C-alpha cells in the first residue's frame, strides 16, 4: 500500500484516482471539474503551483490557481449558501458532518497516502491525522444537538433575558503544510454544524491533500442535494490573492502558520474576527522524580515526530541537574540510532524536511547555537540510504549554556545578580538574543540543566510563544505548581506526557505570540457563532431597567 517500489507521483495519482480524480488532465480541467477547483473556466487563473514530493523532490504535477477575479464567484456562492444553511436545523447540519465522517473512514488509507507522499509523514502519523478528521466529525455531530444559550434572571417583572448563539457567516480556513487535512477539519466540522459556509485556502505545498479531501466533500454534496453546494469551497491561490483585503466579506479568518503570517493576517483583517494558531517553541521540564523511561519516549517522539515540523514539537528541554547526565546519555543513544529515510519504508520513524528552505533554516539555527556557546550533536544532512533529492537530516540535540531570564537580565543592568539568582555556571550575557527564543521548524532540541523548579518555570515561560508545555514528575506538588497560575503560561499544560498528541475533545491553542485562538473541542464552537442577548417582555407594561422613570 505505502510503496511497492512506485514513485511518489505514481502513488499520488493512484490515490487520487480512487478518490474519483481520474488523471492530471482531470485535475486541471476547470471546465469539467469546477467542483474540484473553484475558479470557473471563464475566469483568469493565477500563477500555477508546481507541486513536489519532499521524499525525493519529484515533481508531482502542476495545478492552476485562482485570481482575484475568480474570488467573486466564491463570495456569491458562499453568501447564497449561508442564507439557506443558517436556517437549516443544527441536527440536520450535523447529519451532513456525520456522513462526511463515514466517507473519511471509507477513504482513510487513500487520504493518508496523499499525506505520506506530499508531506513526508510516516504512515502511522498520516493515518493518525485522518483519524483526527474522523474524530472531530464525531464530536461535531454530538455538538449539533447541544448548541446552547442561557436564560438569565431579569430585574424587571415578567421579563425574560435570553442569550443565543447564532450562525456567524462565511468562514475562511488557512491551513499549513504540516497538518494539511486535520486543521481544516477542526474548523470545517464545527463551522458547518454552527451554520456557516467554509472557504478553504490550503498551503500551496500541500494542494493535492486539499484536493483529495475536497473531492470527498463534493461527492457527498451530490448525494445530499438538500445541502447547498456553496457551504464548501476550495481556493488554491498564492499569498497575494490570499491577502485579507480580498476577503473582507469573510466573517471569521481561521489561520494556522507562522507568527509572522499571523501578524500580517491580524493587521490586514481590520475588524474581521480572527482565530490564530501560530508558533509553538514548546518546552518540557524533567524533574528529579521523573520516570526516565517514560521521559525519553515522550521527549524523542515530541522532538523528532514529523521531522520536528509540528506546531507542538518539543524544542526546549530543562532537566534537573541530578538527572541531566542520565537523560543526556539516553537521548544521545536514541538520536544516534533513529531510523531515518523514506517514510513509506516499514520501521522508519523520521522522514524528510518539507524542502530545501527548511534545511537551510535548520543549519542557520544550529550555527547560531554554536555561536552562543551551544554544543551541537548531530543535525547533519543524510544522503546515504535515503531517496536522492529529499532533505533528510539527523535530528539535532543541542546542549545550551545556562541562561538567566530576560527580566533578570534587565535587572542585572542595575544591580549584579547574586549566585542565588542564577541557575548555574556559564550564564549567557544576553538572553534576549538567544536562538532558543525563536521557533525553527525543524528537529532541533535545545537542552539545559536547572536546579530550582521556580527558575526552570521562569525560563520555560521566557519566550514569546505559548502553545504546549509539559512537566515530567512524580511529585504532586511540582505537577500542581506547573498547572497553576504560577506555572506554565501555555494553552496546553501536560503532566507526564509530551507536548505533542493533543486530543480533539479539548480546546487546542495557545497564548502570547501563538495567537490566543482555540480550535477543536470544549467550547471552541463559540468562535464560529455570534452572541445575541434578547429581552422578552410579557408583562403588558414597560418597566425600564435601573428603575428609570420616563412617563409621557
C-alpha positions as a printed Julia matrix, in Angstrom:
552×3 Matrix{Float64}:
   0.0    0.0     0.0
   2.65   2.52    1.03
   5.29   1.9    -1.57
   5.67  -1.26   -3.62
   8.63   0.37   -5.36
   6.44   3.0    -7.04
   7.43   6.65   -7.32
   5.64   9.3    -5.23
   3.96  10.61   -8.38
   2.58   7.19   -9.27
   1.32   6.63   -5.73
  -0.32  10.08   -5.56
  -2.07   9.53   -8.88
  -3.28   6.12   -7.73
  -4.7    7.57   -4.51
  -6.38  10.45   -6.36
  -7.89   8.04   -8.87
  -9.5    6.07   -6.04
 -10.93   9.38   -4.81
 -12.58   9.96   -8.18
  -9.95  12.16   -9.83
  -9.03  10.2   -12.93
  -5.77  11.83  -14.04
  -3.8   15.07  -14.08
  -5.8   16.36  -17.02
  -8.94  15.94  -14.95
  -7.23  17.71  -12.07
  -6.56  20.78  -14.18
  -9.7   20.72  -16.33
 -11.55  23.65  -14.8
 -14.36  23.45  -17.31
 -15.44  19.91  -16.48
 -14.36  19.91  -12.86
 -15.2   23.23  -11.31
 -16.35  21.27   -8.3
 -12.73  20.41   -7.5
 -11.0   23.7    -8.13
 -13.37  26.59   -7.67
 -12.27  29.21  -10.25
 -14.54  28.79  -13.28
 -13.43  28.3   -16.86
 -14.42  31.86  -17.7
 -12.16  33.44  -15.1
  -8.42  34.06  -15.47
  -6.16  31.91  -13.35
  -3.34  32.95  -11.09
   0.23  31.68  -11.13
   0.24  27.84  -11.22
   1.75  25.8    -8.4
   4.38  23.19   -9.16
   3.9   20.5    -6.52
   6.82  18.32   -5.42
   7.19  15.43   -3.03
   9.62  16.04   -0.16
  10.52  12.35   -0.29
  12.7   12.69   -3.39
  11.95  16.14   -4.82
   9.99  14.6    -7.69
   7.52  16.89   -9.43
   4.05  15.53   -8.79
   2.06  17.88  -11.0
   1.2   21.48  -11.74
  -2.13  22.93  -10.63
  -3.84  26.1   -11.74
  -4.77  28.69   -9.17
  -7.38  31.36   -8.6
  -7.01  35.02   -9.43
  -8.68  37.88   -7.57
 -11.33  37.99  -10.3
 -12.23  34.36   -9.62
 -12.92  35.15   -5.97
 -16.18  36.92   -6.8
 -17.86  33.64   -7.66
 -16.69  32.13   -4.38
 -18.22  35.04   -2.49
 -21.54  34.76   -4.31
 -21.78  31.0    -3.76
 -20.83  31.22   -0.08
 -23.17  34.07    0.81
 -26.04  32.47   -1.11
 -25.47  29.17    0.7
 -25.42  30.94    4.06
 -28.97  32.23    3.69
 -30.19  28.62    3.49
 -27.69  26.85    5.75
 -28.16  29.2     8.72
 -31.87  28.32    8.86
 -31.29  24.58    8.49
 -31.79  22.92   11.92
 -28.44  22.25   13.56
 -29.06  18.47   13.92
 -29.72  18.35   10.15
 -26.44  20.14    9.59
 -24.9   17.56   11.9
 -26.19  14.79    9.62
 -24.05  16.19    6.79
 -20.99  16.06    9.05
 -21.89  12.55   10.23
 -21.96  11.28    6.68
 -18.68  13.05    5.95
 -17.14  11.14    8.84
 -18.31   7.88    7.27
 -16.71   8.8     3.95
 -13.46   9.71    5.68
 -13.46   6.26    7.24
 -14.05   4.73    3.81
 -11.16   6.61    2.21
  -8.85   6.75    5.24
  -5.98   4.92    3.54
  -6.17   6.98    0.34
  -6.08  10.25    2.25
  -3.21   9.03    4.41
  -1.27   8.1     1.27
  -1.58  11.67    0.0
  -0.16  12.94    3.3
   2.74  10.47    3.14
   3.73  11.42   -0.39
   3.06  15.17   -0.3
   4.17  15.96    3.28
   6.65  13.16    4.01
   4.99  11.85    7.19
   5.37   8.21    8.16
   2.16   6.17    7.58
   1.29   5.96   11.28
   1.32   9.74   11.62
  -0.6   10.16    8.35
  -3.27   7.7     9.45
  -3.44   9.49   12.78
  -4.12  12.78   11.03
  -7.02  11.31    9.07
  -8.31   9.81   12.32
  -8.34  13.33   13.78
 -10.7   14.34   10.98
 -12.96  11.4    11.77
 -12.88  12.18   15.49
 -13.81  15.84   15.05
 -16.73  14.82   12.84
 -17.98  12.55   15.62
 -17.55  15.37   18.13
 -19.35  17.89   15.91
 -22.32  15.57   15.32
 -22.99  15.41   19.06
 -22.39  19.14   19.35
 -25.09  19.84   16.74
 -27.69  18.91   19.38
 -26.04  20.93   22.15
 -25.57  24.45   20.76
 -27.0   26.06   23.88
 -27.54  29.55   25.19
 -28.59  30.91   28.59
 -31.7   32.15   30.35
 -30.74  34.99   32.67
 -32.77  36.43   35.55
 -34.19  39.85   34.69
 -34.53  42.69   37.19
 -37.86  43.65   35.58
 -41.05  41.76   36.44
 -42.44  39.43   33.79
 -39.39  39.8    31.57
 -37.05  37.11   30.31
 -33.42  37.76   29.47
 -32.07  35.25   26.96
 -28.69  34.64   25.32
 -28.49  32.88   21.95
 -25.66  31.75   19.7
 -26.45  32.21   16.01
 -24.54  31.37   12.8
 -21.78  33.85   12.03
 -21.35  33.74    8.24
 -18.7   32.52    5.77
 -15.56  31.2     7.48
 -12.15  31.1     5.82
  -9.68  28.4     6.87
  -5.99  28.94    6.06
  -4.13  25.71    6.77
  -0.39  24.95    6.95
   1.55  22.17    5.24
   2.36  20.16    8.36
  -1.26  19.18    9.06
  -2.77  19.58    5.59
  -6.11  17.95    6.42
  -6.76  17.84   10.17
  -6.65  21.58   10.84
  -9.19  22.19    8.08
 -11.44  19.5     9.6
 -11.18  21.01   13.1
 -12.59  24.22   11.69
 -14.93  22.94    8.99
 -16.81  20.37   11.1
 -17.59  22.92   13.81
 -18.29  25.75   11.36
 -20.77  23.59    9.44
 -22.79  22.45   12.44
 -22.8   26.07   13.6
 -24.44  27.06   10.3
 -21.59  28.6     8.3
 -20.15  28.03    4.81
 -16.4   27.24    4.75
 -13.81  28.54    2.27
 -10.52  26.62    2.42
  -7.18  28.13    1.42
  -4.59  25.35    1.93
  -0.83  25.66    1.91
   0.48  25.8    -1.63
   2.87  22.99   -0.65
   0.04  20.53    0.02
  -2.59  21.36   -2.59
  -3.15  17.72   -3.53
  -4.08  16.8     0.04
  -6.71  19.53   -0.05
  -7.99  18.47   -3.45
  -8.36  14.88   -2.26
 -10.41  15.89    0.78
 -12.49  18.34   -1.22
 -13.32  15.67   -3.77
 -14.89  13.62   -0.97
 -16.87  16.62    0.27
 -18.16  17.38   -3.22
 -19.2   13.77   -3.74
 -21.17  13.93   -0.51
 -22.86  17.15   -1.65
 -24.09  15.41   -4.78
 -25.58  12.7    -2.57
 -27.34  15.28   -0.39
 -28.98  17.77   -2.77
 -30.82  19.39    0.14
 -27.48  20.79    1.32
 -26.42  23.98   -0.53
 -23.31  23.33   -2.58
 -21.75  26.65   -1.59
 -21.12  25.57    2.0
 -17.76  24.13    0.83
 -15.24  25.94   -1.36
 -11.59  25.25   -2.09
  -9.37  28.1    -3.25
  -5.85  27.41   -4.46
  -4.1   30.76   -4.63
  -0.84  32.5    -3.88
  -0.24  34.84   -0.96
  -1.13  37.91   -3.0
  -4.62  36.61   -3.75
  -4.94  35.29   -0.17
  -4.42  38.74    1.38
  -7.22  39.56    3.82
  -8.01  42.72    1.81
  -9.56  40.4    -0.77
 -11.68  38.65    1.85
 -13.34  41.42    3.84
 -16.72  39.74    3.32
 -15.5   36.76    5.36
 -16.8   36.79    8.94
 -14.02  34.7    10.53
 -10.49  34.02    9.32
  -9.0   30.95   11.0
  -5.3   30.88   10.15
  -2.63  28.36   11.1
   1.0   29.16   10.37
   3.95  31.22   11.49
   3.75  34.1    13.94
   4.83  36.44   11.14
   1.92  35.31    9.0
  -0.44  35.72   11.94
   0.6   39.32   12.48
   0.02  40.03    8.79
  -3.45  38.45    8.88
  -4.49  40.21   12.09
  -3.28  43.6    10.82
  -4.91  43.33    7.39
  -8.13  41.76    8.68
  -9.03  45.01   10.47
 -12.22  44.27   12.41
 -12.85  40.87   10.85
 -12.82  38.2    13.55
  -9.67  36.06   13.54
  -8.75  32.72   15.1
  -4.96  32.37   15.06
  -2.87  29.25   15.7
   0.74  30.33   15.31
   4.23  29.45   16.56
   4.93  26.97   19.33
   8.53  26.8    20.66
   7.34  24.31   23.25
   9.14  23.34   26.43
   9.37  20.45   28.9
  10.76  20.2    32.43
  12.15  16.87   33.66
  12.15  16.78   37.47
  14.22  14.62   39.88
  11.37  12.15   40.45
  10.54  11.7    36.75
  10.19   8.23   35.26
  13.16   8.39   32.89
  11.94   5.57   30.64
   8.69   7.44   30.1
  10.56  10.73   29.77
  12.87   9.53   26.99
   9.95   8.22   24.94
   7.98  11.44   25.41
  10.99  13.61   24.57
  12.01  11.73   21.43
   8.53  11.5    19.95
   7.84  15.13   20.78
  11.12  16.36   19.32
  11.54  14.26   16.16
   7.98  13.27   15.15
   7.07  14.66   11.7
  10.77  15.56   11.48
  10.27  18.36   14.0
   7.62  20.07   11.88
   4.65  20.04   14.25
   3.35  23.17   15.93
   3.55  21.15   19.17
   7.07  19.84   18.55
   9.25  19.81   21.67
  12.01  22.38   21.16
  13.32  23.27   24.66
  14.17  20.78   27.41
  15.03  21.69   31.02
  16.42  18.76   33.03
  17.22  18.78   36.73
  20.95  18.59   37.32
  20.62  15.35   39.28
  19.19  13.61   36.18
  20.88  15.61   33.45
  23.7   13.24   32.53
  21.4   10.23   32.58
  18.87  11.88   30.28
  21.62  13.24   28.05
  23.17   9.79   27.64
  19.82   8.16   26.85
  18.89  10.83   24.32
  22.23  10.71   22.52
  21.87   6.95   22.14
  18.3    7.29   20.9
  19.17  10.02   18.39
  22.19   8.09   17.14
  20.07   5.08   16.22
  16.93   6.76   14.89
  15.66   5.07   11.7
  15.63   7.89    9.13
  14.62   7.63    5.5
  11.78   7.12    3.05
   8.69   7.43    5.27
   6.92   4.68    3.31
   9.58   2.16    4.35
   8.46  -0.02    7.29
  10.3    0.82   10.51
  11.29   4.37    9.53
  10.37   6.91   12.21
  11.76  10.14   10.73
  11.03  11.26    7.19
  12.3   14.31    5.29
  12.04  18.01    5.88
   9.46  19.65    3.65
  12.01  21.37    1.38
  15.46  22.91    1.0
  14.42  26.15    2.71
  13.58  24.2     5.88
  17.01  22.54    5.77
  18.77  25.88    5.38
  16.82  27.36    8.31
  17.85  24.39   10.44
  21.54  24.81    9.6
  21.41  28.55   10.3
  19.83  27.9    13.7
  22.48  25.32   14.59
  25.23  27.75   13.63
  23.62  30.42   15.8
  23.5   27.94   18.7
  27.22  27.25   18.3
  27.95  30.97   18.34
  26.09  31.21   21.66
  28.26  28.52   23.22
  25.97  25.59   22.5
  27.29  22.07   21.88
  25.57  20.63   18.81
  25.1   16.9    18.48
  24.05  15.67   15.05
  21.85  17.84   12.79
  23.68  16.97    9.59
  22.07  16.12    6.26
  21.82  12.41    5.47
  22.39  11.3     1.88
  23.21   7.6     2.21
  20.39   5.1     2.33
  17.7    7.69    1.63
  15.98   8.79   -1.6
  18.04  11.28   -3.58
  16.5   14.71   -3.88
  14.91  14.79   -0.42
  16.24  16.75    2.56
  16.82  14.15    5.25
  18.56  15.11    8.5
  19.54  13.5    11.74
  17.61  15.39   14.42
  19.84  17.69   16.45
  20.34  17.72   20.22
  21.91  20.98   21.37
  23.29  21.48   24.89
  22.96  25.18   25.68
  24.71  27.16   28.4
  22.54  28.03   31.37
  20.92  31.43   31.0
  19.03  33.98   33.03
  15.55  35.2    32.13
  15.07  38.47   30.27
  13.71  40.08   33.44
  16.81  39.05   35.37
  18.97  40.31   32.55
  17.33  43.73   32.7
  17.67  43.81   36.48
  21.34  42.93   36.19
  21.95  46.17   34.32
  21.19  47.99   37.55
  22.43  45.54   40.18
  24.61  42.5    39.64
  22.71  39.23   40.37
  23.93  37.09   43.21
  24.81  33.44   42.78
  21.38  32.54   44.22
  19.74  34.47   41.37
  21.29  32.24   38.75
  20.76  28.61   37.9
  24.38  27.68   37.41
  27.64  28.49   35.72
  28.23  29.69   32.15
  25.32  32.1    32.15
  24.63  33.8    28.81
  25.34  37.53   28.8
  22.33  38.49   26.68
  19.39  36.06   26.77
  17.33  38.32   24.55
  19.43  37.31   21.56
  19.22  33.55   22.1
  18.3   31.27   19.22
  16.15  29.45   21.8
  13.74  32.39   21.67
  12.93  31.61   18.05
  10.96  28.69   16.68
  12.88  26.88   13.95
  10.57  24.49   12.12
  12.98  21.58   12.14
  14.07  18.79   14.54
  16.27  20.8    16.92
  16.01  20.16   20.66
  17.78  22.63   22.97
  18.73  21.09   26.32
  19.68  22.87   29.53
  20.15  21.86   33.21
  18.37  23.52   36.12
  18.49  23.31   39.92
  15.38  25.18   41.1
  11.9   24.46   39.74
  10.68  28.06   40.07
  13.6   29.22   37.95
  13.02  26.41   35.44
   9.4   27.53   35.06
  10.57  31.13   34.61
  12.97  30.04   31.86
  10.28  27.88   30.29
   7.92  30.88   30.11
  10.64  33.28   28.94
   9.77  33.09   25.23
   7.17  34.94   23.2
   5.24  31.8    22.22
   2.84  29.88   24.46
   1.35  26.8    22.83
   2.27  23.49   24.5
   4.23  22.53   27.62
   4.93  19.52   29.81
   6.4   18.54   33.15
   7.58  15.03   33.99
   7.43  14.38   37.7
   6.02  12.01   40.31
   5.83  14.83   42.87
   2.23  16.03   43.17
   3.27  19.47   44.38
   5.55  20.01   41.38
   2.8   18.91   38.99
   0.21  21.16   40.6
   2.58  24.13   40.62
   3.21  23.69   36.9
  -0.54  23.6    36.19
  -1.28  26.61   38.42
  -1.35  30.32   37.66
   2.29  30.43   38.77
   3.24  27.63   36.38
   3.26  27.22   32.63
   1.79  30.13   30.64
   0.86  27.93   27.68
  -2.54  26.91   26.37
  -1.67  23.21   26.66
  -0.17  22.15   30.01
   0.65  18.44   30.35
   1.88  16.25   33.18
   3.8   13.03   32.49
   3.18  13.12   28.76
   4.79  15.01   25.9
   3.95  18.27   24.18
   2.53  16.56   21.07
  -0.57  14.45   20.6
  -3.47  16.66   21.7
  -6.93  15.07   21.68
  -9.81  16.74   19.84
 -12.06  16.82   22.92
 -10.14  19.7    24.49
  -9.71  23.21   23.14
  -6.46  23.43   21.18
  -4.4   26.61   21.07
  -2.06  28.89   22.96
  -1.44  32.42   24.11
   1.09  35.21   23.63
   2.53  35.1    20.09
   0.8   31.77   19.5
  -2.25  33.91   18.77
  -4.78  33.22   21.53
  -7.1   31.16   19.32
  -8.8   27.93   20.4
  -9.92  25.23   17.97
 -11.46  21.77   18.16
 -13.13  20.7    21.42
 -14.58  22.16   24.62
 -16.45  25.4    23.79
 -14.31  26.35   20.77
 -17.54  26.21   18.75
 -18.39  29.68   20.05
 -15.72  31.11   17.71
 -17.98  30.23   14.78
 -21.14  31.89   16.11
 -22.33  35.34   17.14
 -23.78  36.01   20.57
 -27.2   37.66   20.82
 -28.79  38.88   24.05
 -32.58  39.24   23.85
 -35.07  40.73   26.31
 -38.64  39.41   26.07
 -41.34  41.49   27.79
 -44.52  39.55   28.52
 -45.89  41.86   31.2
 -48.13  44.19   29.18
 -46.3   47.12   30.79
 -42.98  48.85   30.08
 -40.78  48.97   33.18
 -37.31  50.31   32.4
 -34.02  48.9    33.61
 -32.23  50.55   36.53
 -35.62  51.82   37.78
 -35.65  54.74   35.34
 -38.93  56.68   35.21
 -39.85  58.15   31.82
 -43.55  59.0    31.89
 -45.14  60.66   28.88
